[in-house]
Short mmCIF file of C-alpha atoms in Angstrom, two decimals:
data_model
loop_
_atom_site.label_atom_id
_atom_site.label_comp_id
_atom_site.label_asym_id
_atom_site.label_seq_id
_atom_site.Cartn_x
_atom_site.Cartn_y
_atom_site.Cartn_z
CA MET A 147 7.69 16.04 -7.80
CA ASN A 148 11.13 15.08 -10.09
CA CYS A 149 12.87 16.85 -11.91
CA GLU A 150 10.79 16.05 -15.02
CA ASP A 151 7.12 17.13 -13.17
CA ARG A 152 9.51 20.69 -11.94
CA TYR A 153 10.68 21.59 -15.36
CA ARG A 154 6.99 21.38 -17.02
CA ARG A 155 5.74 23.59 -14.08
CA ALA A 156 7.83 26.08 -14.77
CA MET A 157 7.73 25.80 -18.33
CA ARG A 158 4.30 26.75 -18.00
CA GLY A 159 5.04 29.58 -16.70
CA MET A 160 8.15 31.61 -18.23
CA ALA A 161 9.76 31.72 -21.01
CA PRO A 162 12.97 30.55 -20.57
CA SER A 163 16.36 31.32 -21.93
CA PRO A 164 18.35 28.87 -24.13
CA ALA A 165 21.13 28.23 -21.71
CA TRP A 166 18.22 27.32 -19.10
CA ARG A 167 16.50 24.97 -21.27
CA GLU A 168 19.54 23.78 -21.95
CA ALA A 169 20.86 23.20 -18.48
CA THR A 170 17.41 21.46 -17.78
CA LEU A 171 16.97 18.97 -20.34
CA ALA A 172 19.63 17.40 -19.58
CA ALA A 173 19.23 17.01 -15.60
CA MET A 174 15.71 15.39 -16.55
CA LYS A 175 17.68 13.24 -19.10
CA ALA A 176 20.24 12.67 -15.99
CA ALA A 177 17.37 11.88 -13.65
CA HIS A 178 15.12 9.55 -16.39
CA ARG A 179 18.77 7.57 -16.68
CA ARG A 180 18.54 6.74 -12.85
CA LYS A 181 15.16 6.41 -12.86
CA GLU A 182 15.89 3.24 -15.31
CA ASP A 183 18.67 2.21 -13.03
CA HIS A 184 15.88 2.32 -10.21
CA ARG A 185 13.77 0.13 -11.91
CA ARG A 186 16.26 -2.44 -12.42
CA ARG A 187 17.05 -3.70 -9.67
CA PRO A 188 15.86 -5.03 -6.53
CA LEU A 189 15.00 -2.43 -3.87
CA ALA A 190 14.74 -2.72 -0.27
CA VAL A 191 14.54 1.49 0.80
CA ALA A 192 11.75 2.59 3.67
CA ALA A 193 9.46 4.55 1.79
CA GLY A 194 8.71 7.44 4.21
CA ALA A 195 12.99 7.49 4.16
CA ALA A 196 12.96 7.85 0.21
CA VAL A 197 10.06 10.30 0.08
CA LEU A 198 11.94 12.66 2.73
CA VAL A 199 15.18 12.05 0.65
CA LEU A 200 13.59 12.77 -2.93
CA ALA A 201 11.97 15.64 -1.16
CA VAL A 202 15.52 17.37 -0.19
CA THR A 203 17.01 16.86 -2.66
CA GLY A 204 14.89 17.54 -4.90
CA GLY A 205 13.98 21.43 -3.69
CA LEU A 206 17.79 22.00 -3.13
CA TRP A 207 18.15 21.16 -7.10
CA TRP A 208 15.77 23.40 -7.95
CA SER A 209 16.61 26.07 -5.40
CA ALA A 210 20.41 26.30 -6.88
CA ARG A 211 19.25 26.54 -10.73
CA MET A 212 17.14 29.33 -9.93
CA GLU A 213 19.83 31.10 -7.93
CA SER A 214 23.52 30.60 -9.49
CA ASP A 215 22.35 30.54 -13.34
CA PRO A 216 23.15 33.68 -14.72
CA ASP A 217 20.92 33.18 -17.44
CA GLY A 218 17.99 32.26 -15.65
CA PRO A 219 14.12 31.71 -16.37
CA GLY A 220 13.49 34.92 -17.70
CA VAL A 221 10.37 37.00 -17.94
CA ALA A 222 7.09 35.92 -16.40
CA GLN A 223 4.47 34.87 -19.36
CA THR A 224 0.94 34.47 -19.60
CA PRO A 225 0.54 30.25 -18.79
CA GLN A 226 0.23 28.28 -21.90
CA PRO A 227 -1.38 24.57 -21.41
CA VAL A 228 1.16 21.67 -22.11
CA VAL A 229 0.10 18.84 -24.26
CA THR A 230 2.59 16.09 -24.43
CA PRO A 231 1.56 13.28 -26.74
CA THR A 232 1.03 10.10 -25.97
CA PRO A 233 2.71 7.07 -27.94
CA THR A 234 0.70 4.10 -29.04
CA SER A 235 1.65 1.80 -27.69
CA ALA A 236 2.98 -1.87 -29.33
CA ILE A 237 1.16 -4.40 -27.46
CA PRO A 238 -2.20 -5.63 -29.70
CA GLN A 239 -5.95 -4.73 -28.56
CA ASP A 240 -6.18 -8.63 -28.18
CA ASP A 241 -2.65 -9.68 -26.14
CA PRO A 242 -3.53 -10.72 -22.29
CA ARG A 243 -0.80 -8.22 -21.26
CA ARG A 244 -3.36 -5.81 -21.63
CA ASN A 245 -5.67 -7.46 -18.97
CA ASP A 246 -2.51 -6.68 -16.03
CA THR A 247 -3.78 -4.68 -13.40
CA PHE A 248 -1.46 -2.80 -10.98
CA SER A 249 -0.91 0.58 -9.21
CA ILE A 250 1.18 3.28 -11.02
CA VAL A 251 4.08 5.31 -8.99
CA THR A 252 6.28 7.43 -9.64
CA ASP A 253 8.79 5.84 -7.87
CA PRO A 254 8.70 1.93 -6.30
CA ASN A 255 9.50 2.93 -2.70
CA GLN A 256 6.19 4.35 -2.70
CA LEU A 257 4.41 1.07 -2.24
CA MET A 258 7.41 -0.29 0.26
CA GLY A 259 6.58 0.85 3.42
CA SER A 260 8.32 -0.39 6.55
CA ASN A 261 8.08 -3.44 7.06
CA PRO A 262 10.70 -4.62 9.40
CA THR A 263 11.08 -7.50 7.26
CA ALA A 264 12.34 -6.57 4.61
CA GLY A 265 15.87 -8.18 4.21
CA ARG A 266 15.63 -10.09 6.95
CA LEU A 267 13.47 -12.85 6.64
CA GLU A 268 15.63 -15.49 6.42
CA GLU A 269 15.50 -14.80 10.12
CA LEU A 270 12.28 -16.09 10.78
CA THR A 271 11.38 -20.13 10.48
CA GLU A 272 8.00 -19.56 12.28
CA LEU A 273 5.60 -17.09 13.41
CA LYS A 274 2.67 -17.14 15.63
CA VAL A 275 -1.29 -16.96 14.15
CA TYR A 276 -3.94 -15.55 15.60
CA GLU A 277 -7.61 -15.66 15.78
CA GLU A 278 -10.55 -13.60 16.42
CA PRO A 279 -13.95 -14.80 18.48
CA THR A 280 -16.37 -16.11 16.74
CA LEU A 281 -19.55 -13.54 17.32
CA THR A 282 -22.90 -15.40 17.15
CA ASP A 283 -24.57 -11.21 17.91
CA ASP A 284 -23.34 -8.36 18.92
CA THR A 285 -23.02 -8.09 22.51
CA LEU A 286 -19.25 -7.89 22.46
CA GLN A 287 -18.95 -5.28 19.52
CA ARG A 288 -21.04 -2.55 21.26
CA ALA A 289 -19.67 -3.14 23.93
CA LEU A 290 -16.56 -2.28 22.56
CA ALA A 291 -18.19 0.56 20.44
CA ASP A 292 -19.34 1.98 23.81
CA ALA A 293 -16.10 2.25 25.31
CA LEU A 294 -14.37 3.75 22.07
CA ALA A 295 -17.46 6.31 22.20
CA LEU A 296 -15.91 7.16 26.09
CA GLU A 297 -12.65 7.25 24.68
CA TYR A 298 -13.35 9.73 22.06
CA GLY A 299 -15.94 12.08 23.21
CA LEU A 300 -18.83 10.54 21.44
CA THR A 301 -22.31 10.06 22.29
CA ILE A 302 -23.66 6.70 20.27
CA THR A 303 -26.89 6.88 18.28
CA ASP A 304 -27.83 4.03 16.97
CA TYR A 305 -26.12 0.52 16.13
CA GLN A 306 -26.77 -1.14 13.05
CA TRP A 307 -25.23 -4.55 12.55
CA ASP A 308 -24.56 -7.10 9.92
CA SER A 309 -23.97 -10.84 10.96
CA LEU A 310 -22.51 -11.03 6.91
CA GLU A 311 -24.51 -14.31 7.13
CA ASP A 312 -25.64 -14.38 3.58
CA TYR A 313 -21.99 -14.23 2.28
CA HIS A 314 -20.52 -17.82 0.84
CA ILE A 315 -16.78 -16.97 2.32
CA PRO A 316 -16.48 -16.38 6.00
CA ARG A 317 -16.43 -12.55 7.05
CA PRO A 318 -16.17 -11.12 10.67
CA PRO A 319 -20.12 -9.05 11.27
CA THR A 320 -19.97 -6.03 10.86
CA LEU A 321 -21.46 -3.26 14.20
CA THR A 322 -21.77 0.41 13.06
CA ALA A 323 -22.56 3.03 15.61
CA GLN A 324 -24.26 6.01 14.62
CA CYS A 325 -23.02 9.47 16.18
CA ALA A 326 -24.93 12.16 16.91
CA ASP A 327 -22.15 14.67 15.51
CA GLY A 328 -22.08 12.73 12.69
CA SER A 329 -19.07 10.86 13.38
CA GLN A 330 -19.26 6.66 13.14
CA ILE A 331 -17.42 3.74 14.99
CA ARG A 332 -17.15 0.83 12.30
CA LEU A 333 -16.08 -2.24 13.57
CA ASP A 334 -14.76 -5.65 11.75
CA GLY A 335 -15.15 -8.39 14.35
CA LEU A 336 -13.17 -7.45 17.33
CA GLY A 337 -9.96 -6.83 15.17
CA THR A 338 -10.24 -3.64 13.03
CA GLN A 339 -11.78 -0.24 14.45
CA THR A 340 -12.19 2.74 12.40
CA ILE A 341 -13.75 5.88 13.33
CA LEU A 342 -14.57 8.14 10.29
CA PHE A 343 -14.88 11.65 11.84
CA ASP A 344 -14.85 15.35 10.70
CA PRO A 345 -11.63 15.91 8.30
CA ALA A 346 -11.32 19.16 11.05
CA ARG A 347 -10.62 16.62 13.99
CA GLN A 348 -7.98 14.77 12.32
CA GLU A 349 -5.22 16.32 14.72
CA GLU A 350 -7.12 15.29 17.36
CA PHE A 351 -7.59 11.89 16.83
CA GLU A 352 -4.56 10.85 15.92
CA ALA A 353 -3.22 12.38 18.53
CA ARG A 354 -5.41 10.48 20.97
CA LEU A 355 -4.29 7.68 19.41
CA THR A 356 -0.10 8.01 19.59
CA ARG A 357 -0.55 8.70 23.30
CA LYS A 358 -2.27 5.32 23.19
CA LEU A 359 0.22 3.75 21.62
CA THR A 360 3.77 5.83 23.35
CA ALA A 361 1.41 5.18 27.32
CA VAL A 362 4.50 1.94 27.47
CA SER A 363 7.91 3.16 28.70
CA GLY A 364 9.85 4.28 25.79
CA ALA A 365 7.68 3.01 23.02
CA VAL A 366 8.80 5.47 19.77
CA LEU A 367 6.12 5.58 17.23
CA ALA A 368 7.81 5.49 13.15
CA GLN A 369 6.20 6.43 9.79
CA GLU A 370 5.22 4.59 6.42
CA GLN A 371 3.67 6.65 3.28
CA LEU A 372 1.90 4.30 1.11
CA GLU A 373 0.77 6.30 -2.02
CA SER A 374 -0.32 5.69 -5.58
CA TYR A 375 -1.24 7.70 -8.81
CA SER A 376 -3.97 7.56 -10.61
CA PHE A 377 -4.06 7.68 -15.15
CA THR A 378 -5.32 11.32 -15.02
CA GLY A 379 -1.91 11.34 -13.59
CA GLU A 380 -3.64 12.91 -9.96
CA LEU A 381 -2.67 11.13 -6.08
CA TYR A 382 -5.02 8.15 -6.20
CA SER A 383 -4.25 6.72 -2.96
CA SER A 384 -1.84 8.23 0.39
CA LEU A 385 -2.22 6.26 3.11
CA GLN A 386 -0.11 6.85 6.68
CA VAL A 387 0.77 4.37 9.21
CA CYS A 388 2.29 5.36 12.50
CA PHE A 389 3.38 1.87 14.32
CA VAL A 390 5.66 1.27 17.94
CA ASN A 391 9.35 1.01 16.21
CA ASP A 392 11.42 -0.72 18.56
CA PRO A 393 14.70 -2.18 17.01
CA THR A 394 16.24 -4.47 19.93
CA GLN A 395 13.68 -6.61 20.09
CA PRO A 396 13.32 -10.33 18.09
CA LEU A 397 11.75 -10.02 14.93
CA SER A 398 8.76 -11.55 15.21
CA GLU A 399 7.85 -9.38 18.50
CA GLN A 400 8.84 -5.62 15.56
CA LEU A 401 6.44 -7.46 13.54
CA TYR A 402 3.82 -7.83 16.25
CA ASN A 403 4.19 -4.40 16.80
CA TYR A 404 4.31 -3.04 13.07
CA THR A 405 1.00 -5.21 12.75
CA PHE A 406 -0.94 -4.51 15.83
CA ARG A 407 0.76 -1.80 17.75
CA ARG A 408 -0.33 0.43 14.96
CA PHE A 409 -2.80 2.82 13.26
CA SER A 410 -3.61 4.11 9.75
CA ALA A 411 -4.54 7.44 8.92
CA GLN A 412 -6.12 9.28 6.05
CA GLU A 413 -8.38 12.34 5.24
CA GLY A 414 -11.52 12.06 8.18
CA ALA A 415 -10.57 8.10 9.22
CA VAL A 416 -8.11 6.21 11.22
CA SER A 417 -8.10 2.71 11.78
CA GLN A 418 -6.29 0.64 14.36
CA ASN A 419 -6.42 -3.48 15.08
CA THR A 420 -6.59 -5.16 18.36
CA TYR A 421 -4.59 -7.56 20.29
CA PRO A 422 -5.83 -10.83 19.28
CA SER A 423 -5.44 -14.34 20.98
CA VAL A 424 -3.13 -16.74 19.92
CA LYS A 425 -3.94 -20.11 18.09
CA GLY A 426 -0.96 -21.69 17.63
CA THR A 427 2.79 -21.47 16.92
CA TYR A 428 3.26 -22.99 13.37
CA PRO A 429 6.36 -23.60 11.16
CA LEU A 430 6.80 -20.79 7.72
CA ARG A 431 7.15 -22.02 4.20
CA SER A 432 10.97 -20.35 2.47
CA GLU A 433 10.99 -16.97 0.39
CA SER A 434 11.85 -19.52 -2.26
CA ASP A 435 9.25 -21.42 -1.80
CA ALA A 436 6.70 -18.98 -2.11
CA LEU A 437 8.26 -17.44 -5.18
CA ALA A 438 8.12 -20.32 -7.21
CA SER A 439 4.41 -20.39 -6.52
CA PHE A 440 4.32 -17.08 -7.60
CA HIS A 441 6.11 -17.46 -11.22
CA SER A 442 3.70 -20.05 -11.85
CA GLY A 443 0.85 -18.22 -11.58
CA ASP A 444 -0.86 -18.89 -7.87
CA TYR A 445 -1.11 -16.35 -5.61
CA TRP A 446 -3.46 -13.65 -4.06
CA GLY A 447 -3.92 -9.99 -4.76
CA SER A 448 -6.01 -7.20 -6.76
CA HIS A 449 -3.17 -6.63 -9.02
CA TYR A 450 -2.92 -9.37 -11.67
CA THR A 451 -0.39 -9.97 -14.15
CA SER A 452 -0.53 -12.80 -17.33
CA HIS A 453 3.14 -13.91 -17.54
CA PRO A 454 4.39 -14.01 -13.95
CA ASP A 455 7.30 -15.51 -14.70
CA GLN A 456 8.79 -12.75 -16.72
CA ALA A 457 7.89 -10.32 -13.10
CA GLU A 458 10.95 -8.62 -11.71
CA ILE A 459 10.69 -8.98 -8.30
CA LEU A 460 11.29 -5.78 -6.07
CA GLN A 461 10.63 -6.19 -2.18
CA VAL A 462 9.26 -9.21 -0.07
CA THR A 463 8.23 -9.28 2.95
CA ILE A 464 6.33 -10.70 5.76
CA GLU A 465 2.99 -9.18 6.96
CA TYR A 466 -0.14 -10.78 8.69
CA ASP A 467 -3.14 -10.74 7.08
CA PHE A 468 -6.66 -9.60 8.68
CA SER A 469 -8.61 -11.26 5.44
CA PRO A 470 -9.15 -15.20 6.19
CA TYR A 471 -11.92 -14.71 8.89
CA PRO A 472 -10.95 -16.12 12.08
CA TYR A 473 -7.15 -16.32 11.14
CA ILE A 474 -5.45 -13.23 11.11
CA GLN A 475 -1.86 -15.36 9.50
CA PRO A 476 1.32 -14.20 8.14
CA VAL A 477 1.92 -13.59 4.45
CA TYR A 478 4.30 -13.19 1.33
CA ARG A 479 4.22 -9.83 0.22
CA ILE A 480 5.47 -9.80 -3.26
CA LEU A 481 6.16 -6.51 -4.79
CA PHE A 482 6.87 -6.48 -8.77
CA THR A 483 6.63 -5.32 -11.80
CA GLN A 484 7.05 -5.91 -15.70
CA ASN A 485 8.70 -3.80 -19.30
CA TYR A 486 5.89 -4.14 -20.90
CA TRP A 487 4.04 -2.30 -18.27
CA ASP A 488 5.66 0.99 -20.01
CA GLU A 489 3.73 0.61 -22.46
CA VAL A 490 0.54 -0.28 -20.85
CA ILE A 491 0.84 2.71 -18.82
CA ALA A 492 1.31 4.58 -22.33
CA ASP A 493 -1.79 3.79 -24.00
CA TRP A 494 -4.01 4.01 -20.49
CA VAL A 495 -2.69 7.50 -19.21
CA HIS A 496 -4.68 10.28 -20.09
CA ASP A 497 -3.85 12.96 -22.39
CA GLY A 498 -1.25 15.68 -21.55
CA VAL A 499 0.08 12.98 -19.02
CA ASP A 500 3.59 12.57 -19.27
CA PRO A 501 3.54 8.66 -19.11
CA ALA A 502 7.27 8.52 -18.66
CA SER A 503 6.90 9.70 -15.20
CA TYR A 504 5.55 6.90 -13.48
CA MET A 505 5.90 2.74 -13.77
CA GLY A 506 4.35 0.05 -12.55
CA VAL A 507 4.15 -2.26 -9.82
CA GLY A 508 1.72 -4.74 -8.55
CA VAL A 509 1.33 -6.53 -5.40
CA ALA A 510 0.97 -10.29 -4.55
CA TYR A 511 0.03 -12.60 -1.56
CA VAL A 512 1.52 -16.13 -0.81
CA PRO A 513 0.40 -17.91 2.52
CA ALA A 514 3.01 -17.88 4.87
CA VAL A 515 2.33 -20.38 6.37
CA ASP A 516 3.87 -24.43 6.20
CA PRO A 517 0.93 -25.89 3.22
CA ALA A 518 0.42 -28.85 4.93
CA TYR A 519 -1.19 -27.03 7.54
CA GLN A 520 -3.45 -25.48 5.08
CA ASN A 521 -6.78 -27.98 6.33
CA GLU A 522 -6.26 -26.22 9.73
CA ILE A 523 -6.28 -22.72 8.82
CA PRO A 524 -7.52 -22.12 5.39
CA TYR A 525 -6.31 -18.40 3.42
CA TYR A 526 -8.18 -16.06 1.49
CA ARG A 527 -8.01 -13.24 0.30
CA LEU A 528 -11.38 -11.02 -0.32
CA PHE A 529 -11.62 -8.26 -3.45
CA ASN A 530 -14.78 -7.03 -4.92
CA ASP A 531 -16.58 -9.59 -2.56
CA SER A 532 -14.83 -12.89 -4.90
CA LEU A 533 -11.90 -14.42 -3.73
CA ALA A 534 -9.14 -12.62 -4.97
CA HIS A 535 -6.75 -16.08 -6.25
CA HIS A 536 -4.94 -16.28 -9.39
CA THR A 537 -4.16 -19.96 -10.40
CA PRO A 538 -2.46 -21.45 -13.06
CA ASP A 539 -5.29 -21.91 -15.29
CA GLU A 540 -5.73 -18.62 -15.86
CA LEU A 541 -2.23 -18.36 -17.70
CA GLU A 542 -3.41 -21.16 -20.54
#
């Protein structure tokens, strides 16, 4: 919660004195200036640390104001609804910028994560590409589901297998195992395993996965938290990821841990990745080449910008993408923003939501393997069962 949020919440239930109001408004303006400065420079801070800093410093600011101001908030009053006028956007209705799609956050660190390659891309010139086995029936998946059920104390009552043969793009077959207590085990190929369960058992399942990852002597877990908001001002998505972290290892090994020795958790669900076989080691295209591809309008992902050439780059990392089955290959993850998204947000947020509290952040993906090997290990990414590929033709 930032300074502006705290101020609005306080105003709903208190009648502040003039001195308190003046001091709080000054703090709000200072926070807004810091936010604008923060938006306009590249960032490379891990999300977990940033959220922690915001929480701690924010709490100190609020408690200090309450304790030290002799002209404090005053007498509590009946809360009144606060309606923040929504500014009129200067972007015309037929402007292509209105077709842009992005996430909204209160701070870009909320989508940065803790990828170990941030700020260290020059150390990587080649990486391994992994490969899942091609499955023609559900034999291997059933065996894996049975093993997971035994591990988590679940009893499978039914299996459902979808070979996905009708799709025009190769996709891993999916096995869903229904359990007696209502839980489900979902396997996408053999590479991704997701367990759905009663949210009341969240701590139990997370503890099991933590013990599995730290079974190796000396293994230490790190965390990252990824968040975004809806145009109603409510938290839209929150994903917590735990992964083995050993900064003494080479960067390629740290990336392996970040990809495969990890689990993600949301309410009532945990997901983990398996250790696949290696197809080979391939040279990488440079970061500048990947950025040039993005700026030209050639990139992948559910987010879209009509002016990629104007995008401000916030962070570039390399991560592994499980989308292009049967290959698990490295991609550049490009976090970016646009100045004009502030106007789009102001036009789209619901009544009563202060658009100044949010900023737009987009994520673009560019395959990291040298394009000379594209025919050998083709890359694609899906969104809503369609190719999520943006090309320069869309900008014309």
